[in-house]
GROMACS .gro file of C-alpha atoms in nm:
model
  331
    1UNK     CA    1   0.021   0.018   0.008
    2UNK     CA    2   0.233   0.264   0.122
    3UNK     CA    3   0.461   0.159  -0.225
    4UNK     CA    4   0.067   0.241  -0.506
    5UNK     CA    5   0.082   0.642  -0.197
    6UNK     CA    6   0.425   0.701  -0.351
    7UNK     CA    7   0.342   0.667  -0.705
    8UNK     CA    8   0.028   0.804  -0.644
    9UNK     CA    9   0.212   1.140  -0.493
   10UNK     CA   10   0.445   1.098  -0.767
   11UNK     CA   11   0.230   1.122  -1.038
   12UNK     CA   12   0.055   1.346  -0.890
   13UNK     CA   13   0.377   1.609  -0.893
   14UNK     CA   14   0.467   1.459  -1.242
   15UNK     CA   15   0.096   1.585  -1.368
   16UNK     CA   16   0.115   1.938  -1.251
   17UNK     CA   17   0.477   1.937  -1.313
   18UNK     CA   18   0.370   1.924  -1.682
   19UNK     CA   19   0.116   2.180  -1.619
   20UNK     CA   20   0.383   2.431  -1.610
   21UNK     CA   21   0.585   2.291  -1.917
   22UNK     CA   22   0.303   2.362  -2.167
   23UNK     CA   23   0.206   2.669  -2.019
   24UNK     CA   24   0.498   2.786  -2.056
   25UNK     CA   25   0.518   2.610  -2.445
   26UNK     CA   26   0.225   2.664  -2.523
   27UNK     CA   27   0.065   2.354  -2.549
   28UNK     CA   28  -0.296   2.444  -2.558
   29UNK     CA   29  -0.627   2.258  -2.748
   30UNK     CA   30  -0.847   2.556  -2.931
   31UNK     CA   31  -1.151   2.518  -2.957
   32UNK     CA   32  -1.375   2.493  -3.294
   33UNK     CA   33  -1.730   2.347  -3.455
   34UNK     CA   34  -1.617   2.040  -3.422
   35UNK     CA   35  -1.485   2.068  -3.033
   36UNK     CA   36  -1.736   2.009  -2.747
   37UNK     CA   37  -1.571   2.243  -2.572
   38UNK     CA   38  -1.560   2.633  -2.567
   39UNK     CA   39  -1.270   2.711  -2.372
   40UNK     CA   40  -0.855   2.724  -2.404
   41UNK     CA   41  -0.756   2.409  -2.228
   42UNK     CA   42  -0.382   2.292  -2.197
   43UNK     CA   43  -0.338   1.949  -2.360
   44UNK     CA   44  -0.122   1.678  -2.341
   45UNK     CA   45  -0.215   1.627  -1.973
   46UNK     CA   46  -0.275   1.235  -2.069
   47UNK     CA   47   0.146   1.228  -2.092
   48UNK     CA   48   0.048   1.086  -1.692
   49UNK     CA   49  -0.030   0.708  -1.821
   50UNK     CA   50   0.301   0.678  -1.972
   51UNK     CA   51   0.470   0.809  -1.687
   52UNK     CA   52   0.279   0.594  -1.475
   53UNK     CA   53   0.408   0.276  -1.710
   54UNK     CA   54   0.775   0.437  -1.613
   55UNK     CA   55   0.753   0.513  -1.271
   56UNK     CA   56   0.545   0.107  -1.272
   57UNK     CA   57   0.906  -0.003  -1.435
   58UNK     CA   58   1.107   0.183  -1.173
   59UNK     CA   59   0.954   0.036  -0.878
   60UNK     CA   60   0.851  -0.332  -0.983
   61UNK     CA   61   1.148  -0.379  -1.206
   62UNK     CA   62   1.174  -0.341  -1.586
   63UNK     CA   63   0.996  -0.643  -1.667
   64UNK     CA   64   0.826  -0.555  -1.958
   65UNK     CA   65   1.069  -0.340  -2.176
   66UNK     CA   66   0.896  -0.445  -2.517
   67UNK     CA   67   0.583  -0.292  -2.404
   68UNK     CA   68   0.737  -0.052  -2.220
   69UNK     CA   69   0.955   0.076  -2.515
   70UNK     CA   70   0.603  -0.052  -2.793
   71UNK     CA   71   0.445   0.240  -2.556
   72UNK     CA   72   0.656   0.507  -2.573
   73UNK     CA   73   0.673   0.507  -2.901
   74UNK     CA   74   0.312   0.488  -2.988
   75UNK     CA   75   0.271   0.776  -2.718
   76UNK     CA   76   0.553   0.981  -2.783
   77UNK     CA   77   0.467   1.002  -3.124
   78UNK     CA   78   0.114   1.132  -3.061
   79UNK     CA   79   0.309   1.356  -2.812
   80UNK     CA   80   0.451   1.542  -3.126
   81UNK     CA   81   0.138   1.470  -3.293
   82UNK     CA   82   0.008   1.674  -3.018
   83UNK     CA   83   0.226   1.947  -3.071
   84UNK     CA   84   0.253   2.019  -3.435
   85UNK     CA   85   0.041   1.774  -3.689
   86UNK     CA   86   0.170   1.453  -3.788
   87UNK     CA   87   0.105   1.288  -4.159
   88UNK     CA   88  -0.169   1.020  -4.141
   89UNK     CA   89   0.175   0.727  -4.274
   90UNK     CA   90   0.435   0.888  -3.976
   91UNK     CA   91   0.171   0.773  -3.660
   92UNK     CA   92  -0.002   0.407  -3.860
   93UNK     CA   93   0.376   0.342  -3.933
   94UNK     CA   94   0.464   0.440  -3.564
   95UNK     CA   95   0.101   0.226  -3.366
   96UNK     CA   96   0.206  -0.123  -3.602
   97UNK     CA   97   0.544  -0.113  -3.457
   98UNK     CA   98   0.450  -0.071  -3.098
   99UNK     CA   99   0.155  -0.292  -3.224
  100UNK     CA  100   0.489  -0.549  -3.315
  101UNK     CA  101   0.667  -0.456  -3.001
  102UNK     CA  102   0.348  -0.536  -2.759
  103UNK     CA  103   0.274  -0.860  -2.948
  104UNK     CA  104   0.634  -0.983  -2.878
  105UNK     CA  105   0.600  -0.913  -2.550
  106UNK     CA  106   0.287  -1.091  -2.531
  107UNK     CA  107   0.529  -1.420  -2.699
  108UNK     CA  108   0.234  -1.420  -3.060
  109UNK     CA  109   0.512  -1.336  -3.335
  110UNK     CA  110   0.481  -1.623  -3.411
  111UNK     CA  111   0.559  -1.642  -3.802
  112UNK     CA  112   0.458  -1.948  -3.954
  113UNK     CA  113   0.119  -1.770  -3.864
  114UNK     CA  114   0.221  -1.471  -3.985
  115UNK     CA  115  -0.144  -1.432  -4.161
  116UNK     CA  116  -0.318  -1.441  -3.850
  117UNK     CA  117  -0.033  -1.230  -3.693
  118UNK     CA  118  -0.147  -0.979  -3.976
  119UNK     CA  119  -0.480  -0.954  -3.866
  120UNK     CA  120  -0.438  -0.937  -3.465
  121UNK     CA  121  -0.204  -0.658  -3.573
  122UNK     CA  122  -0.450  -0.416  -3.760
  123UNK     CA  123  -0.763  -0.510  -3.528
  124UNK     CA  124  -0.496  -0.361  -3.203
  125UNK     CA  125  -0.418  -0.050  -3.368
  126UNK     CA  126  -0.772  -0.053  -3.538
  127UNK     CA  127  -0.912  -0.124  -3.128
  128UNK     CA  128  -0.621   0.197  -3.028
  129UNK     CA  129  -0.759   0.439  -3.258
  130UNK     CA  130  -1.126   0.313  -3.182
  131UNK     CA  131  -1.007   0.453  -2.813
  132UNK     CA  132  -0.832   0.750  -2.898
  133UNK     CA  133  -1.143   0.859  -3.121
  134UNK     CA  134  -1.413   0.843  -2.808
  135UNK     CA  135  -1.179   1.071  -2.643
  136UNK     CA  136  -1.365   1.446  -2.648
  137UNK     CA  137  -1.530   1.516  -2.364
  138UNK     CA  138  -1.429   1.602  -1.997
  139UNK     CA  139  -1.331   1.237  -1.814
  140UNK     CA  140  -1.425   1.024  -2.036
  141UNK     CA  141  -1.112   0.860  -2.123
  142UNK     CA  142  -0.980   0.846  -1.806
  143UNK     CA  143  -1.320   0.706  -1.644
  144UNK     CA  144  -1.432   0.454  -1.883
  145UNK     CA  145  -1.014   0.333  -1.868
  146UNK     CA  146  -1.113   0.277  -1.478
  147UNK     CA  147  -1.417   0.116  -1.539
  148UNK     CA  148  -1.189  -0.129  -1.767
  149UNK     CA  149  -0.882  -0.120  -1.589
  150UNK     CA  150  -1.113  -0.247  -1.255
  151UNK     CA  151  -1.270  -0.563  -1.423
  152UNK     CA  152  -0.963  -0.678  -1.556
  153UNK     CA  153  -0.752  -0.672  -1.165
  154UNK     CA  154  -1.055  -0.839  -1.037
  155UNK     CA  155  -1.022  -1.129  -1.375
  156UNK     CA  156  -0.644  -1.115  -1.298
  157UNK     CA  157  -0.746  -1.160  -0.921
  158UNK     CA  158  -0.945  -1.564  -1.031
  159UNK     CA  159  -0.737  -1.615  -1.252
  160UNK     CA  160  -0.432  -1.599  -1.058
  161UNK     CA  161  -0.238  -1.389  -1.316
  162UNK     CA  162   0.149  -1.274  -1.179
  163UNK     CA  163   0.139  -1.004  -0.952
  164UNK     CA  164   0.349  -0.749  -1.197
  165UNK     CA  165  -0.022  -0.770  -1.438
  166UNK     CA  166  -0.204  -0.658  -1.120
  167UNK     CA  167   0.076  -0.368  -1.004
  168UNK     CA  168   0.052  -0.257  -1.369
  169UNK     CA  169  -0.335  -0.265  -1.362
  170UNK     CA  170  -0.313  -0.086  -1.081
  171UNK     CA  171  -0.075   0.151  -1.134
  172UNK     CA  172  -0.242   0.257  -1.426
  173UNK     CA  173  -0.575   0.298  -1.216
  174UNK     CA  174  -0.348   0.483  -0.991
  175UNK     CA  175  -0.250   0.709  -1.338
  176UNK     CA  176  -0.636   0.796  -1.434
  177UNK     CA  177  -0.725   0.879  -1.130
  178UNK     CA  178  -0.439   1.139  -1.112
  179UNK     CA  179  -0.598   1.312  -1.427
  180UNK     CA  180  -0.959   1.258  -1.335
  181UNK     CA  181  -0.874   1.545  -1.053
  182UNK     CA  182  -0.827   1.762  -1.328
  183UNK     CA  183  -1.032   1.613  -1.601
  184UNK     CA  184  -1.355   1.453  -1.426
  185UNK     CA  185  -1.533   1.823  -1.433
  186UNK     CA  186  -1.825   1.991  -1.553
  187UNK     CA  187  -1.760   2.105  -1.948
  188UNK     CA  188  -1.558   2.450  -1.892
  189UNK     CA  189  -1.407   2.326  -1.594
  190UNK     CA  190  -1.090   2.093  -1.691
  191UNK     CA  191  -0.765   2.204  -1.612
  192UNK     CA  192  -0.615   1.989  -1.924
  193UNK     CA  193  -0.724   1.782  -2.174
  194UNK     CA  194  -0.575   1.405  -2.234
  195UNK     CA  195  -0.475   1.452  -2.574
  196UNK     CA  196  -0.344   1.119  -2.850
  197UNK     CA  197  -0.070   1.074  -2.620
  198UNK     CA  198  -0.320   1.035  -2.323
  199UNK     CA  199  -0.583   0.852  -2.527
  200UNK     CA  200  -0.372   0.631  -2.783
  201UNK     CA  201  -0.153   0.562  -2.493
  202UNK     CA  202  -0.432   0.405  -2.254
  203UNK     CA  203  -0.533   0.220  -2.479
  204UNK     CA  204  -0.184   0.077  -2.588
  205UNK     CA  205  -0.214  -0.032  -2.166
  206UNK     CA  206  -0.555  -0.179  -2.158
  207UNK     CA  207  -0.519  -0.294  -2.509
  208UNK     CA  208  -0.143  -0.531  -2.421
  209UNK     CA  209  -0.315  -0.585  -1.985
  210UNK     CA  210  -0.621  -0.798  -2.202
  211UNK     CA  211  -0.401  -0.970  -2.446
  212UNK     CA  212  -0.203  -1.091  -2.080
  213UNK     CA  213  -0.562  -1.264  -2.044
  214UNK     CA  214  -0.690  -1.343  -2.400
  215UNK     CA  215  -0.334  -1.520  -2.444
  216UNK     CA  216  -0.365  -1.679  -2.089
  217UNK     CA  217  -0.732  -1.785  -2.192
  218UNK     CA  218  -0.746  -1.885  -2.534
  219UNK     CA  219  -1.052  -1.724  -2.524
  220UNK     CA  220  -1.108  -1.385  -2.747
  221UNK     CA  221  -1.472  -1.278  -2.581
  222UNK     CA  222  -1.234  -1.045  -2.263
  223UNK     CA  223  -1.277  -0.752  -2.553
  224UNK     CA  224  -1.599  -0.760  -2.412
  225UNK     CA  225  -1.409  -0.505  -2.148
  226UNK     CA  226  -1.410  -0.271  -2.436
  227UNK     CA  227  -1.775  -0.348  -2.545
  228UNK     CA  228  -1.931  -0.046  -2.478
  229UNK     CA  229  -1.688   0.236  -2.694
  230UNK     CA  230  -1.646  -0.055  -2.970
  231UNK     CA  231  -2.015  -0.045  -2.998
  232UNK     CA  232  -2.062   0.344  -3.052
  233UNK     CA  233  -1.676   0.339  -3.227
  234UNK     CA  234  -1.764   0.120  -3.490
  235UNK     CA  235  -2.127   0.247  -3.533
  236UNK     CA  236  -2.022   0.578  -3.584
  237UNK     CA  237  -1.709   0.447  -3.844
  238UNK     CA  238  -2.008   0.268  -4.026
  239UNK     CA  239  -2.228   0.559  -4.016
  240UNK     CA  240  -2.060   0.771  -4.201
  241UNK     CA  241  -1.944   0.541  -4.446
  242UNK     CA  242  -2.327   0.574  -4.496
  243UNK     CA  243  -2.316   0.917  -4.491
  244UNK     CA  244  -2.004   0.937  -4.725
  245UNK     CA  245  -1.795   1.133  -4.508
  246UNK     CA  246  -1.413   1.108  -4.570
  247UNK     CA  247  -1.285   0.946  -4.243
  248UNK     CA  248  -0.996   1.147  -4.145
  249UNK     CA  249  -1.193   1.474  -4.078
  250UNK     CA  250  -1.268   1.579  -3.746
  251UNK     CA  251  -1.672   1.529  -3.647
  252UNK     CA  252  -1.863   1.510  -3.348
  253UNK     CA  253  -2.127   1.225  -3.435
  254UNK     CA  254  -2.065   1.014  -3.174
  255UNK     CA  255  -2.345   0.873  -2.943
  256UNK     CA  256  -2.178   1.065  -2.662
  257UNK     CA  257  -2.106   1.358  -2.858
  258UNK     CA  258  -2.439   1.422  -2.976
  259UNK     CA  259  -2.541   1.354  -2.593
  260UNK     CA  260  -2.343   1.666  -2.449
  261UNK     CA  261  -2.346   1.870  -2.730
  262UNK     CA  262  -2.699   1.856  -2.876
  263UNK     CA  263  -2.878   1.717  -2.588
  264UNK     CA  264  -2.700   1.946  -2.350
  265UNK     CA  265  -2.650   1.691  -2.087
  266UNK     CA  266  -2.338   1.765  -1.866
  267UNK     CA  267  -1.967   1.613  -1.966
  268UNK     CA  268  -1.978   1.422  -1.644
  269UNK     CA  269  -2.347   1.253  -1.606
  270UNK     CA  270  -2.246   1.126  -1.978
  271UNK     CA  271  -1.906   0.997  -1.874
  272UNK     CA  272  -2.098   0.841  -1.588
  273UNK     CA  273  -2.327   0.691  -1.756
  274UNK     CA  274  -2.045   0.466  -2.037
  275UNK     CA  275  -1.840   0.401  -1.789
  276UNK     CA  276  -2.167   0.276  -1.590
  277UNK     CA  277  -2.284   0.032  -1.858
  278UNK     CA  278  -1.899  -0.048  -1.922
  279UNK     CA  279  -1.916  -0.187  -1.585
  280UNK     CA  280  -2.252  -0.362  -1.602
  281UNK     CA  281  -2.167  -0.548  -1.919
  282UNK     CA  282  -1.829  -0.644  -1.822
  283UNK     CA  283  -1.917  -0.730  -1.372
  284UNK     CA  284  -2.190  -0.985  -1.530
  285UNK     CA  285  -1.964  -1.165  -1.776
  286UNK     CA  286  -1.730  -1.236  -1.466
  287UNK     CA  287  -2.036  -1.296  -1.213
  288UNK     CA  288  -2.368  -1.385  -1.408
  289UNK     CA  289  -2.221  -1.506  -1.718
  290UNK     CA  290  -2.144  -1.973  -1.633
  291UNK     CA  291  -1.725  -2.027  -1.725
  292UNK     CA  292  -1.712  -2.201  -2.086
  293UNK     CA  293  -1.673  -2.066  -2.386
  294UNK     CA  294  -1.986  -2.131  -2.579
  295UNK     CA  295  -2.134  -1.906  -2.290
  296UNK     CA  296  -1.896  -1.625  -2.357
  297UNK     CA  297  -1.987  -1.618  -2.647
  298UNK     CA  298  -2.320  -1.611  -2.657
  299UNK     CA  299  -2.321  -1.376  -2.381
  300UNK     CA  300  -2.115  -1.059  -2.580
  301UNK     CA  301  -2.367  -1.118  -2.947
  302UNK     CA  302  -2.662  -1.094  -2.715
  303UNK     CA  303  -2.481  -0.791  -2.497
  304UNK     CA  304  -2.326  -0.648  -2.925
  305UNK     CA  305  -2.678  -0.683  -3.044
  306UNK     CA  306  -2.826  -0.490  -2.701
  307UNK     CA  307  -2.595  -0.219  -2.710
  308UNK     CA  308  -2.619  -0.179  -3.105
  309UNK     CA  309  -2.994  -0.121  -3.105
  310UNK     CA  310  -3.010   0.115  -2.835
  311UNK     CA  311  -2.730   0.279  -3.086
  312UNK     CA  312  -2.954   0.253  -3.378
  313UNK     CA  313  -3.260   0.413  -3.151
  314UNK     CA  314  -3.089   0.703  -3.039
  315UNK     CA  315  -2.973   0.811  -3.379
  316UNK     CA  316  -3.263   0.752  -3.568
  317UNK     CA  317  -3.448   0.971  -3.221
  318UNK     CA  318  -3.189   1.245  -3.218
  319UNK     CA  319  -2.946   1.253  -3.522
  320UNK     CA  320  -3.169   1.507  -3.640
  321UNK     CA  321  -3.028   1.725  -3.380
  322UNK     CA  322  -2.686   1.743  -3.528
  323UNK     CA  323  -2.834   1.773  -3.879
  324UNK     CA  324  -2.959   2.084  -3.708
  325UNK     CA  325  -2.634   2.206  -3.643
  326UNK     CA  326  -2.431   2.132  -3.965
  327UNK     CA  327  -2.730   2.370  -4.055
  328UNK     CA  328  -2.631   2.638  -3.901
  329UNK     CA  329  -2.250   2.623  -3.978
  330UNK     CA  330  -2.322   2.657  -4.281
  331UNK     CA  331  -2.555   2.945  -4.235
   0.00000   0.00000   0.00000
């Protein structure tokens, strides 16, 4: 316990020091017509997740050097992109290289099954970017991360995973709590935003931890711990394809953005809703669903169908408000 208290203090100090650096070098997020905020806020506070991983390694030993190297690469490139925009190709190369490092750490780089590894890499990078897309309102990145990490901790205890994995989960949760102190606030009151360095960084960590569980159990359905983000992110991509939009352009068509912007629901309330939904799904998967692959797949399919229908219903009922907003911009 003393170690984790010390980690909390160190990360809190690190975040406060970063604020001074960001303020001095003008690392800020300026609102535009696509934003869900209206004031200038410091960007890149999510670097605390990368710092947290290094602090964890310093305290508990550098048990996962390739994971740490991959995280440093992808978060470092994302931070540079937060300060000065980089080409998509540079970001993607860094993300695939970092994912390959994570796979090597997980023992997944079996070249005799290269096509499976390739598909897995694409899924890993795609999931990382979907989590990145889901950032945009106060509290949602760190709050949702806590809703993923807490069930992961429970599963690691039940599966008797190594103490190294649990210490990484707990340290990352501490980093998320530190970030929440400055971001999980009502609209207009956040001290900082995560930036790509934060959302990409925490995505990389969560996917690595999920990969550890999947590799031990041979059960890919543990990805259900990311289902709420997955439904909103993937369905929004499909929606934008149907609208013939450029997927590379910024937008605010996610369900959580429409809640926060068009429906004027508070950022904290929306973030808590997403946290609550994911916790219900994950804890039901752990405690209610029988422990068999068949039941796991059945639970996943039913949960996916229910959340998918809720998403479609929500968009049919409220998307017209976003269209009215877009029309107002043109006029």
